[in-house]
PDB file of C-alpha atoms in Angstrom:
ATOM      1  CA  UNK Q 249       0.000   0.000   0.000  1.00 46.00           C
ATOM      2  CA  UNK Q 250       0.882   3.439  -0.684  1.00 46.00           C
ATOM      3  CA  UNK Q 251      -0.046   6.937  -0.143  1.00 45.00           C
ATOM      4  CA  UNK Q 252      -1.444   8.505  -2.848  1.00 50.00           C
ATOM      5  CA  UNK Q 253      -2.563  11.416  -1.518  1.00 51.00           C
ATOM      6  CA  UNK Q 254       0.453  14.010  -1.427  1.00 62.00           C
ATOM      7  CA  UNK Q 255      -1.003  15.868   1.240  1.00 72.00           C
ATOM      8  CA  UNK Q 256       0.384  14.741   4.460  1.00 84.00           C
ATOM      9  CA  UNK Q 257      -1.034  15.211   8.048  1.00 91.00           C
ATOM     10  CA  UNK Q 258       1.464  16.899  10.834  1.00 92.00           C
ATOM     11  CA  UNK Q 259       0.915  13.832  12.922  1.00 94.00           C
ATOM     12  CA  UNK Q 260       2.150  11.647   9.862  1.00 94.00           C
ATOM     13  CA  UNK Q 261       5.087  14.061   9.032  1.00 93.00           C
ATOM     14  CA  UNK Q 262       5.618  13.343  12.779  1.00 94.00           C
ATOM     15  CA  UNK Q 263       5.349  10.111  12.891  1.00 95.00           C
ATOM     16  CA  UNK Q 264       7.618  10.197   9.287  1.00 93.00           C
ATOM     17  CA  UNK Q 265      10.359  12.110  10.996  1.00 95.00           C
ATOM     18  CA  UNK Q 266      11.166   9.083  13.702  1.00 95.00           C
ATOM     19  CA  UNK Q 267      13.538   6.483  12.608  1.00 95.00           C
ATOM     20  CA  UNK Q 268      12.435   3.319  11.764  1.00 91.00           C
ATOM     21  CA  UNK Q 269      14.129   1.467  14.369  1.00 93.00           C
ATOM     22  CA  UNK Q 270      13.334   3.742  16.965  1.00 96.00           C
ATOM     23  CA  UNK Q 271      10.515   1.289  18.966  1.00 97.00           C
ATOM     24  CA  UNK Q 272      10.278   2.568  21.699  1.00 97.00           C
ATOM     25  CA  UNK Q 273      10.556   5.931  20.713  1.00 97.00           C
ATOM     26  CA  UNK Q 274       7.257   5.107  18.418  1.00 97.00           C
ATOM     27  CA  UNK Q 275       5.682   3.476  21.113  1.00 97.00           C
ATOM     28  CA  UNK Q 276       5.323   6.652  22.826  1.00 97.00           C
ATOM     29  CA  UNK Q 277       4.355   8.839  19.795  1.00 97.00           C
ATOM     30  CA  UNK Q 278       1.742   6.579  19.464  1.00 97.00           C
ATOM     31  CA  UNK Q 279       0.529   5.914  22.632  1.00 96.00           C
ATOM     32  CA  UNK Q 280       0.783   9.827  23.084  1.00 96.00           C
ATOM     33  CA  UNK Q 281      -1.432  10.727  20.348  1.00 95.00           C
ATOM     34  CA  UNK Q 282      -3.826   7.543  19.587  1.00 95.00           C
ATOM     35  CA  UNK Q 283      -6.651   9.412  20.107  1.00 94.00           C
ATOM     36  CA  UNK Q 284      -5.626  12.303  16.934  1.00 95.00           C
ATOM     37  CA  UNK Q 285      -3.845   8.890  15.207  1.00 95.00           C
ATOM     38  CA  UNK Q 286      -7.356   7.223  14.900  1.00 93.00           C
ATOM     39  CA  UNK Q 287      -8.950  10.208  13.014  1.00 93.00           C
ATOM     40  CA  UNK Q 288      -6.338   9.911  10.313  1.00 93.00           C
ATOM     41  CA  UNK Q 289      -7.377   8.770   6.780  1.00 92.00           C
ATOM     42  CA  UNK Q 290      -7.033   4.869   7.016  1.00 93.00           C
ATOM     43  CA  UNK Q 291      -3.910   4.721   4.403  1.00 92.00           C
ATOM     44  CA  UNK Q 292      -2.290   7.106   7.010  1.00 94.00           C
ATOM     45  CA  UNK Q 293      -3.808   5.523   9.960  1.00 95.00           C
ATOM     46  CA  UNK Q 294      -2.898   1.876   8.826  1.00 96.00           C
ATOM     47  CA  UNK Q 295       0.726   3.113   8.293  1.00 95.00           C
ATOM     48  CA  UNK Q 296       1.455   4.441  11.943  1.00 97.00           C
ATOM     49  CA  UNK Q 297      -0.861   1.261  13.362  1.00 97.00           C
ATOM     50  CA  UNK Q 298       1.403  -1.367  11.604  1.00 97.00           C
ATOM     51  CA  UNK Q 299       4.507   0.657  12.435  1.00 97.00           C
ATOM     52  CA  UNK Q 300       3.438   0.541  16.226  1.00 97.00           C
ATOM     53  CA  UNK Q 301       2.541  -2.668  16.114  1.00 98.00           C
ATOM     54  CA  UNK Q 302       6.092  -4.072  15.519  1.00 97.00           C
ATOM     55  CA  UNK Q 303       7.702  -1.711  17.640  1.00 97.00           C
ATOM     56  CA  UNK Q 304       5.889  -3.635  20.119  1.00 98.00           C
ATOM     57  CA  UNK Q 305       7.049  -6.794  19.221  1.00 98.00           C
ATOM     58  CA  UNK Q 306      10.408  -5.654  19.091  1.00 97.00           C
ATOM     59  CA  UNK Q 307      10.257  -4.380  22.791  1.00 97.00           C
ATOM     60  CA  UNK Q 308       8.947  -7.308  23.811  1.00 97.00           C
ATOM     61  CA  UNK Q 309       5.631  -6.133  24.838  1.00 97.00           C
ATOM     62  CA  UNK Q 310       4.241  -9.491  23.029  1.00 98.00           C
ATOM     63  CA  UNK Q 311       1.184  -9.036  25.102  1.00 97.00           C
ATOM     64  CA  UNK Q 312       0.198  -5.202  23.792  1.00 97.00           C
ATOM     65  CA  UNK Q 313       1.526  -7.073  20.790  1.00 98.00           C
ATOM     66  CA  UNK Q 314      -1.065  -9.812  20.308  1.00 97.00           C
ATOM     67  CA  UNK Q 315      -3.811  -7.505  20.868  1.00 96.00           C
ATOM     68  CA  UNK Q 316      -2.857  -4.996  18.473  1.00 97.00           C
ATOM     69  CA  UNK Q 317      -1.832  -7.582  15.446  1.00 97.00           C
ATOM     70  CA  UNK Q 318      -5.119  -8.488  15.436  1.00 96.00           C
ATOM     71  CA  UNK Q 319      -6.413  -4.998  14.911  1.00 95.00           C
ATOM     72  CA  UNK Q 320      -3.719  -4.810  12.090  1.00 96.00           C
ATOM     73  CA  UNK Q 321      -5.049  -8.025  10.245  1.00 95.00           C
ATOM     74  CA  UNK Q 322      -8.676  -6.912  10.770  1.00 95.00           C
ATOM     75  CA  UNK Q 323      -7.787  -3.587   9.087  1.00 95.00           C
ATOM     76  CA  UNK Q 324      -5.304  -5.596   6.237  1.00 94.00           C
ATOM     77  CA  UNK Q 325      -8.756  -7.933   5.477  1.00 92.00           C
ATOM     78  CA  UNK Q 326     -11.544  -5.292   5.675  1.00 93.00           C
ATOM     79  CA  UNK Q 327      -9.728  -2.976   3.602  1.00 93.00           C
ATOM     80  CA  UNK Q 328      -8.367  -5.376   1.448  1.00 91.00           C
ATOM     81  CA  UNK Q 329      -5.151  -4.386   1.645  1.00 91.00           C
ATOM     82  CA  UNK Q 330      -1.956  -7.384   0.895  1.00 89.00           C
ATOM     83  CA  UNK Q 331       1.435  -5.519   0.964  1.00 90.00           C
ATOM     84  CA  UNK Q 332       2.653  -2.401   2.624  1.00 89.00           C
ATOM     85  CA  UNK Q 333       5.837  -1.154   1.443  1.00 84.00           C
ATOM     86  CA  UNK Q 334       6.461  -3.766  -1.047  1.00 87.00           C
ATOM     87  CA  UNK Q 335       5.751  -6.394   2.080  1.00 90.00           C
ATOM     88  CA  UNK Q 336       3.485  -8.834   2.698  1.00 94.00           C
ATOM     89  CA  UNK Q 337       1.766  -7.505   5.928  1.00 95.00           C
ATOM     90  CA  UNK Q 338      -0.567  -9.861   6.705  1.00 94.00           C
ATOM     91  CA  UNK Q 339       1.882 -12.718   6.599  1.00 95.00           C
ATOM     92  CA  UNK Q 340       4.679 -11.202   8.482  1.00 96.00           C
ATOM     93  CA  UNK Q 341       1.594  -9.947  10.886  1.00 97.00           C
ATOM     94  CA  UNK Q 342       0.645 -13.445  11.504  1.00 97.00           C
ATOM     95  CA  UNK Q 343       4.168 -15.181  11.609  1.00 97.00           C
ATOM     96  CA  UNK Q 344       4.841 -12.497  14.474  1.00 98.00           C
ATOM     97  CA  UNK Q 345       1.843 -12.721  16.279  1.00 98.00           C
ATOM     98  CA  UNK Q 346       3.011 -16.786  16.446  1.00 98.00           C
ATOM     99  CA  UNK Q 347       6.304 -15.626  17.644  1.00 98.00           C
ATOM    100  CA  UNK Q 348       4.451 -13.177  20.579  1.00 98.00           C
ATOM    101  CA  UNK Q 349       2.627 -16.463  21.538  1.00 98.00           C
ATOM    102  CA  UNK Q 350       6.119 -18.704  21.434  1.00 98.00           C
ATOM    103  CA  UNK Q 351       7.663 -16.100  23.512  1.00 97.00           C
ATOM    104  CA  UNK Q 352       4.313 -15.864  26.121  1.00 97.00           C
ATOM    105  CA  UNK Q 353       4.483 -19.988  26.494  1.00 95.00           C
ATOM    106  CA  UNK Q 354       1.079 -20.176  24.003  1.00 96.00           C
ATOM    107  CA  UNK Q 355       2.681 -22.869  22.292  1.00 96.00           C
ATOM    108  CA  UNK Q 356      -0.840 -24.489  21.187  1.00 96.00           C
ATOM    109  CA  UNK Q 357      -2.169 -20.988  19.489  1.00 97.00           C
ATOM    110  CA  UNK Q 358       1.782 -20.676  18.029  1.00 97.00           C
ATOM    111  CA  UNK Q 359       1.220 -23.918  16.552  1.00 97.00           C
ATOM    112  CA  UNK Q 360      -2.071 -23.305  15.352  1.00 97.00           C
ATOM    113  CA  UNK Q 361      -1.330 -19.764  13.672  1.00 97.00           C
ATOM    114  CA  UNK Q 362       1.893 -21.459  12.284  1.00 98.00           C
ATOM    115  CA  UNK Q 363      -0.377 -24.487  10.541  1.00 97.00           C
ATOM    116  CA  UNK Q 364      -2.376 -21.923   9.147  1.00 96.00           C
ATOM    117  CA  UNK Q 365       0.637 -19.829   7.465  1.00 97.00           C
ATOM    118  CA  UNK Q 366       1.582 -23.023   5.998  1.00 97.00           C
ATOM    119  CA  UNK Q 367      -1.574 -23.646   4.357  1.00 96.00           C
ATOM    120  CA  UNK Q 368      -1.544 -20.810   2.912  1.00 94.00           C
ATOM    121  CA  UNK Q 369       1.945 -20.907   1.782  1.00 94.00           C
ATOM    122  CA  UNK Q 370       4.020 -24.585   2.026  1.00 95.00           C
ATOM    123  CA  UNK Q 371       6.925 -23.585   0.139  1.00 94.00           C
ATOM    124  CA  UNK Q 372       7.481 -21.127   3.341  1.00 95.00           C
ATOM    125  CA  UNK Q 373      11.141 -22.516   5.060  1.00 95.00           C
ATOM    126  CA  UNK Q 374      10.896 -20.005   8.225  1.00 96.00           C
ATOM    127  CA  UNK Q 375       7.264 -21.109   9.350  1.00 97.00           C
ATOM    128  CA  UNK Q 376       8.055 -24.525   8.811  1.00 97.00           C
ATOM    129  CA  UNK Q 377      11.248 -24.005  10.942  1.00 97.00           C
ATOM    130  CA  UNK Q 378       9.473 -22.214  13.377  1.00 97.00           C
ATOM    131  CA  UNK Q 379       6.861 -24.806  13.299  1.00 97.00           C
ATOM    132  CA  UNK Q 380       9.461 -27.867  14.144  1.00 96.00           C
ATOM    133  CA  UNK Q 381      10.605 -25.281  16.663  1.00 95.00           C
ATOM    134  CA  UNK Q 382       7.709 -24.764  18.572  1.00 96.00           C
ATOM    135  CA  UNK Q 383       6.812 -28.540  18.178  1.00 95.00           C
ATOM    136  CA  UNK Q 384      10.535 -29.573  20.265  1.00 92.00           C
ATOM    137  CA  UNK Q 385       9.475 -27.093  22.901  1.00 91.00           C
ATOM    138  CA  UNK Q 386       5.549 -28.990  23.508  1.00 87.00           C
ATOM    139  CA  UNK Q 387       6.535 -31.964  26.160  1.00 78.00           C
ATOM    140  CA  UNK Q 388       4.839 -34.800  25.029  1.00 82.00           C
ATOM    141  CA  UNK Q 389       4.458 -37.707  27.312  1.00 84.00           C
ATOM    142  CA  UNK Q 390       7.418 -39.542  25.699  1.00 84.00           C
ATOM    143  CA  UNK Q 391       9.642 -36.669  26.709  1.00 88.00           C
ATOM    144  CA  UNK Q 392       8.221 -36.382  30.346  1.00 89.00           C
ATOM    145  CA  UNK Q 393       8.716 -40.236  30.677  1.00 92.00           C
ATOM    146  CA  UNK Q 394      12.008 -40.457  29.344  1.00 93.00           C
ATOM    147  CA  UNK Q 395      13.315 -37.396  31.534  1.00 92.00           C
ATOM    148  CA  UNK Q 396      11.448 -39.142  35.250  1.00 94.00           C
ATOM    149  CA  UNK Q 397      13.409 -42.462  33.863  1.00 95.00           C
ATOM    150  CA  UNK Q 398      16.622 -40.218  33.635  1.00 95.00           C
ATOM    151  CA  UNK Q 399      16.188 -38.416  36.887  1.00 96.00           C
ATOM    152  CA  UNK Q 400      15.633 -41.659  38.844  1.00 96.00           C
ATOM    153  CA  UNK Q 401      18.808 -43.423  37.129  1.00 95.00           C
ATOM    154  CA  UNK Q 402      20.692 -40.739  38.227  1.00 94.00           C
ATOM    155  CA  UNK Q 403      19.140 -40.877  41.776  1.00 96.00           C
ATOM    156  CA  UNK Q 404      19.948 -45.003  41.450  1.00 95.00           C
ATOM    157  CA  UNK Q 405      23.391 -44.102  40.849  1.00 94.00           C
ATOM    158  CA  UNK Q 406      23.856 -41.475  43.495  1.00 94.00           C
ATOM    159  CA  UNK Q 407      22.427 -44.120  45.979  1.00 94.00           C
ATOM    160  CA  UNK Q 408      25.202 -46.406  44.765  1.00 92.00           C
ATOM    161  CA  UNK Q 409      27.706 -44.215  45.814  1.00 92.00           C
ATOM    162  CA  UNK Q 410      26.456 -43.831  49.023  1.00 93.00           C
ATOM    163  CA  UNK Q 411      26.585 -47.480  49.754  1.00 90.00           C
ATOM    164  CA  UNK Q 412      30.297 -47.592  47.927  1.00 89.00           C
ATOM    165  CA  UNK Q 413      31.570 -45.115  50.163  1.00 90.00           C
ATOM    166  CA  UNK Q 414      29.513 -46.368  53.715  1.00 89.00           C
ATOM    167  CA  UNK Q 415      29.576 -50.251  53.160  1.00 89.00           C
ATOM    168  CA  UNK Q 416      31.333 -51.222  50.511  1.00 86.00           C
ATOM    169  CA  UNK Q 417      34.984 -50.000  50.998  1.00 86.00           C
ATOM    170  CA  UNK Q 418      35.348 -50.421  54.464  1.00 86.00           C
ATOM    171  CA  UNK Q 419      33.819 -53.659  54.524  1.00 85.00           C
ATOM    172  CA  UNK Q 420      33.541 -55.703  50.943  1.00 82.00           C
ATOM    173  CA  UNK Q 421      36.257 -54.059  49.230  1.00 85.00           C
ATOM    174  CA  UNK Q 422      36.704 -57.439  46.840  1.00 88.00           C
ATOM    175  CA  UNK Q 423      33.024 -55.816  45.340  1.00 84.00           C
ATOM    176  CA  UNK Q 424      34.647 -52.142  45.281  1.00 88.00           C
ATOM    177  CA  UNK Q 425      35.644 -52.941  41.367  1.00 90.00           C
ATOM    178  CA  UNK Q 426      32.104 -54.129  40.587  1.00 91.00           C
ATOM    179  CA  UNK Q 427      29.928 -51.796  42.373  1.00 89.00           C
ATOM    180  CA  UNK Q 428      32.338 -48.606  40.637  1.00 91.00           C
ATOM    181  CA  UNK Q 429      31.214 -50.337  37.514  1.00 94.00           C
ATOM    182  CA  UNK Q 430      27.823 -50.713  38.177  1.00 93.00           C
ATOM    183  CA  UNK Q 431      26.789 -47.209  39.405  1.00 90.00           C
ATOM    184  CA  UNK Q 432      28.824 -45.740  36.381  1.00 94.00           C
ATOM    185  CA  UNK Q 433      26.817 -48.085  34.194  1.00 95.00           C
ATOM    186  CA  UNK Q 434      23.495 -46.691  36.103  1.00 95.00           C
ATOM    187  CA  UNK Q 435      24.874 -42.922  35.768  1.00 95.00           C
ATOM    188  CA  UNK Q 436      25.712 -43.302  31.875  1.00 96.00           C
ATOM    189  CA  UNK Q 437      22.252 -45.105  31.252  1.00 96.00           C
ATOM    190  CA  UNK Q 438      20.498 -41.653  32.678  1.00 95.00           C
ATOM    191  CA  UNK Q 439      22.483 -39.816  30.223  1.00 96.00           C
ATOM    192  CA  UNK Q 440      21.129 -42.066  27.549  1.00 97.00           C
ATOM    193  CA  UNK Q 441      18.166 -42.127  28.363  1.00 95.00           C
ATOM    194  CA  UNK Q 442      17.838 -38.386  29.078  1.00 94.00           C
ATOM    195  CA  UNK Q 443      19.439 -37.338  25.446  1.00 95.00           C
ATOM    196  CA  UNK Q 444      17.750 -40.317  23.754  1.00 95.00           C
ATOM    197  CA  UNK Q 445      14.477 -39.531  24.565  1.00 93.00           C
ATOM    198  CA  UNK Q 446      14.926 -35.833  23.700  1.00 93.00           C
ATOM    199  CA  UNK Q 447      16.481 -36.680  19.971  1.00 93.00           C
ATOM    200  CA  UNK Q 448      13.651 -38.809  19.390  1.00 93.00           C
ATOM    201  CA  UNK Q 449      11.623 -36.128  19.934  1.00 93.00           C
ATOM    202  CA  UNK Q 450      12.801 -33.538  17.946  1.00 93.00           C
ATOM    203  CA  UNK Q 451      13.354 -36.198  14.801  1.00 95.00           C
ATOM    204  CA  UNK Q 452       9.447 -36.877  15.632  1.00 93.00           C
ATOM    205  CA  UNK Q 453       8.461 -33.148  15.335  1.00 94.00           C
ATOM    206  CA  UNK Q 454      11.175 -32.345  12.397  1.00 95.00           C
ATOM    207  CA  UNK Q 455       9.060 -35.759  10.886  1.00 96.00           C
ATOM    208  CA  UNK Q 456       5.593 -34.763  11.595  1.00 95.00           C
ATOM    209  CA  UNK Q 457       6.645 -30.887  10.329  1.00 97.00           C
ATOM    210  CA  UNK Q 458       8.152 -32.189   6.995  1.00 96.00           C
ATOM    211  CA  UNK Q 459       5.205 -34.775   6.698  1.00 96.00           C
ATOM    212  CA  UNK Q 460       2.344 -31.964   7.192  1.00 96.00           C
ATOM    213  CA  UNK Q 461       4.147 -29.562   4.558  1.00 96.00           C
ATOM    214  CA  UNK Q 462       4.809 -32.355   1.866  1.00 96.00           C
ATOM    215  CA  UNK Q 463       0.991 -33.338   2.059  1.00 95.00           C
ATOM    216  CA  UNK Q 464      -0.095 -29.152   1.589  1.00 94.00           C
ATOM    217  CA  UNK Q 465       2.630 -29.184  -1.451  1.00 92.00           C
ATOM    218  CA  UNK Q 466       0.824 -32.320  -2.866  1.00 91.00           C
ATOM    219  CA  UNK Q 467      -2.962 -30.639  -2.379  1.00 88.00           C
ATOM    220  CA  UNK Q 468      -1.486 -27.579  -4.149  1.00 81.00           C
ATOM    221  CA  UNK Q 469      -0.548 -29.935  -7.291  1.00 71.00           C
TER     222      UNK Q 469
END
């Protein structure tokens, strides 16, 4: 989208006059002067919107953030408007409004917003890395299981010690070699289990990523 009118309103030559990376800086302006922002023409209006919309992701204000990228994809759809500055604003709207919900722990609606983006684009490499992302952070039960098995190996193995150090030393040292062996056996079996159980995991999301994209590209054929 751009302006076609060439008059320009003093809170746009304002806004204009801010750097681009300046978020916080347009945080304020806007915040300052929503009220006189809102009575803008829409081209003008959308403009300042979208710009404070990011800045607010890029503070890390992902709640504000959320709330307002909504707004910005209402006004995008109801106005029918695709690209803003040569850029696809509804996309990169969406793919950071699933980034604001990665960041606030959402990982369900992350997920969901990120299925969505691929629908409407497969061939798209970041969502589908951020998807496979998001999918290694979610614990599934496998994970939890694996990590409790780990933790109580570990445990096992402490308890081992003890009894090397208390009992079996000073009183069975003919086991000493066999008990060292066993308890480092135990301690190495957590670590297994522990890292197993996690690279399992992520090869199941990368798997369940790559199959969900290679069944939209098929659709789109």
């Amino acid at each position: 989208m751009q302006l076609q009118s060439k008059y320009r309103s003093k809170i746009y030559r304002d806004f204009r006059a801010i750097e681009a990376t300046e978020w916080r800086t347009i945080v304020r302006y806007y915040e300052s002067c929503e009220a006189q922002i809102r009575g803008l023409d829409f081209e003008e209006y959308f403009e300042i919107l979208d710009a404070y919309t990011n800045a607010l992701f890029e503070i890390g204000a992902y709640q504000k953030h959320l709330l307002m990228a909504d707004a910005v994809i209402e006004a995008s759809v109801m106005n029918n408007v695709k690209f803003l500055d040569g850029e696809d604003v509804f996309h990169r709207t969406l793919f950071k409004k699933a980034a604001s919900c990665f960041h606030l722990h959402d990982l369900e609606q992350c997920e969901h917003i990120l299925r969505e983006l691929l629908r409407i684009d497969p061939y798209d490499q970041h969502t589908a890395m951020f998807l496979k992302k998001c999918l290694r952070r979610m614990h599934p039960a496998l994970v939890r299981q694996t990590r409790a098995a780990a933790i109580f190996l570990f445990l096992l193995s402490a308890l081992v010690i003890c009894l090397e150090i208390l009992i079996v030393r000073p009183f069975y040292p003919m086991y000493d070699r066999l008990v060292e062996a066993s308890r480092n056996s135990i301690f190495f079996l957590g670590i297994a289990v522990l890292v197993g159980g996690d690279l399992l995991h992520r090869w199941q999301s990368n798997r369940e990523v790559d199959t969900f994209v290679m069944m939209l590209k098929r659709r789109r054929k």
